[in-house]
Amino acid sequence: MSNRITELFSIEYPIIQAGMIWASGWHLASAVSNAGGLGIIGAGSMYPDVLREHIQKCKLATDKPFAVNVPMLYPDIEKLIDIIVNQGVKIVFTSAGNPKTWTSYLKENGIIVVHVVSSVAFALKAEAAGVDAVVAEGFEAGGHNGRDETTSLVLIPSVKEHIKIPLIAAGGIGTGEAMLAAMVLGADAVQIGSRFVASTEASSHALFKTKVVEAKEGDTQLTLKELAPVRLLKNKFYEDVQNGYANRYSPEQLKQLLGRARAKKGMFEGDMEEGELEIGQVSALIHDIKPAVSIIQELMADFKKAIAGIEDLGRF
Ligand SMILES: Cc1cc2nc3c(=O)[nH]c(=O)nc-3n(C[C@H](O)[C@H](O)[C@H](O)COP(=O)(O)O)c2cc1C
């Protein structure tokens, strides 16, 4: 099988492992790429030197294509971009910022650029900025998200209706059935985050991975909309944020409560009470921690089984 996205990235399966702070380093990215998907190094939690090391290790671990995700909120972004260009990275996923800022520069350097959006308006901006594809990320997704709360079921066909460039769907996809649904709605591929947090190769702390497996429907919530909306697993830190709202905290007070390094404390260092735990609604459907290659094989097997299964629906 091949389509616009597998051809754009030269990959076997239309599966992209999301760039994720504190979870997707070279180990996960190379494992996904070796398994036929597109692995992404999440640069958002890395100092520039650390990113360089991850890129070099990823190149040693796979000869397949891989990408780097750059959240544009990153304070020292010029340094990250320099490293990406100098290390010869071929694909970059930008997020959380204006796609105009870096797209031309990256493309002049021969890099394929994809931008993450959460609405039709931003998808159109990204297309106008000259990106090669967009990721449309629905309300269900883990991590930072848009303010409009558009769910994947509505966002995918809405974006599809308005853009011509390839479309990658993200948010709430963790099974082959969901992957098929996203593609029926118009996506050329899927970007999967939460499912890969619970992988052997993810750099997230073991306690966090276990929490993801234990999570039930309703255990996550989109919060901190005044700062940057983020979907979190409910824990003591989340309750502290809720108490802040009950006490009418100002955005400044919320910022103080969030403090620094909360995400690292939770997802990387394993403080399940005081740390920030970013995960999607689909955590309710994740029941085991396994190697990335097994996750991809299972996704593809269930995707094919689901295609065979829907023939039955033809009788309506
Ligand atoms: C732990 C975690 C960290 C994330 N970090 C980033 C990030 O650094 N940059 C980014 O663009 N998206 C980030 N995201 C969002 C993912 O890239 C992806 O779009 C999202 O996880 C897809 O939804 P899903 O979790 O339902 O699969 C993160 C998501 C999670 C779960």
Short mmCIF file of C-alpha atoms and ligand atoms in Angstrom, two decimals, residues 18-21 69 71 95 116 137 140-143 170-173 191-194 197 208 267 278-280 282, ligand 1:
data_model
loop_
_atom_site.label_atom_id
_atom_site.label_comp_id
_atom_site.label_asym_id
_atom_site.label_seq_id
_atom_site.Cartn_x
_atom_site.Cartn_y
_atom_site.Cartn_z
CA ALA A 18 4.06 11.70 17.62
CA GLY A 19 6.87 13.90 18.87
CA MET A 20 6.37 13.97 22.64
CA ILE A 21 8.28 15.78 25.37
CA ASN A 69 9.29 17.77 16.32
CA PRO A 71 7.28 23.13 19.41
CA SER A 95 3.79 22.81 16.40
CA VAL A 116 0.34 20.57 13.66
CA GLU A 137 -5.11 17.22 16.19
CA GLU A 140 -9.12 13.91 22.49
CA ALA A 141 -5.36 14.23 22.09
CA GLY A 142 -2.82 14.09 24.88
CA GLY A 143 -0.58 17.08 25.57
CA ALA A 170 -4.18 12.85 15.44
CA GLY A 171 -6.09 12.64 18.69
CA GLY A 172 -7.82 9.57 20.08
CA ILE A 173 -6.20 7.08 17.72
CA GLN A 191 -0.18 10.46 14.17
CA ILE A 192 -0.27 8.50 17.40
CA GLY A 193 1.00 9.79 20.73
CA SER A 194 -0.50 8.26 23.87
CA VAL A 197 3.92 6.48 25.67
CA PHE A 208 3.81 6.96 34.28
CA MET A 267 6.43 12.09 33.06
CA GLU A 278 0.10 14.61 29.74
CA ILE A 279 -1.96 11.87 28.10
CA GLY A 280 -4.95 11.53 25.77
CA VAL A 282 -7.42 7.05 24.37
C1 LIG B 1 3.27 12.86 26.75
C2 LIG B 1 2.92 13.70 25.56
C3 LIG B 1 3.79 14.70 25.18
C4 LIG B 1 3.52 15.46 24.04
N1 LIG B 1 4.43 16.38 23.62
C5 LIG B 1 4.26 17.04 22.45
C6 LIG B 1 5.28 17.88 21.91
O1 LIG B 1 6.35 18.05 22.49
N2 LIG B 1 5.04 18.48 20.71
C7 LIG B 1 3.87 18.29 20.01
O2 LIG B 1 3.72 18.84 18.91
N3 LIG B 1 2.89 17.51 20.50
C8 LIG B 1 3.07 16.86 21.67
N4 LIG B 1 2.10 15.99 22.13
C9 LIG B 1 0.93 15.73 21.27
C10 LIG B 1 1.26 14.59 20.31
O3 LIG B 1 2.24 15.03 19.40
C11 LIG B 1 0.07 14.03 19.51
O4 LIG B 1 -0.41 14.96 18.58
C12 LIG B 1 -1.06 13.54 20.38
O5 LIG B 1 -0.54 12.76 21.43
C13 LIG B 1 -2.02 12.71 19.55
O6 LIG B 1 -3.11 12.30 20.31
P1 LIG B 1 -3.17 10.89 21.13
O7 LIG B 1 -2.39 11.16 22.39
O8 LIG B 1 -4.62 10.71 21.37
O9 LIG B 1 -2.54 9.84 20.28
C14 LIG B 1 2.34 15.23 23.28
C15 LIG B 1 1.46 14.22 23.70
C16 LIG B 1 1.74 13.45 24.81
C17 LIG B 1 0.80 12.35 25.20
#
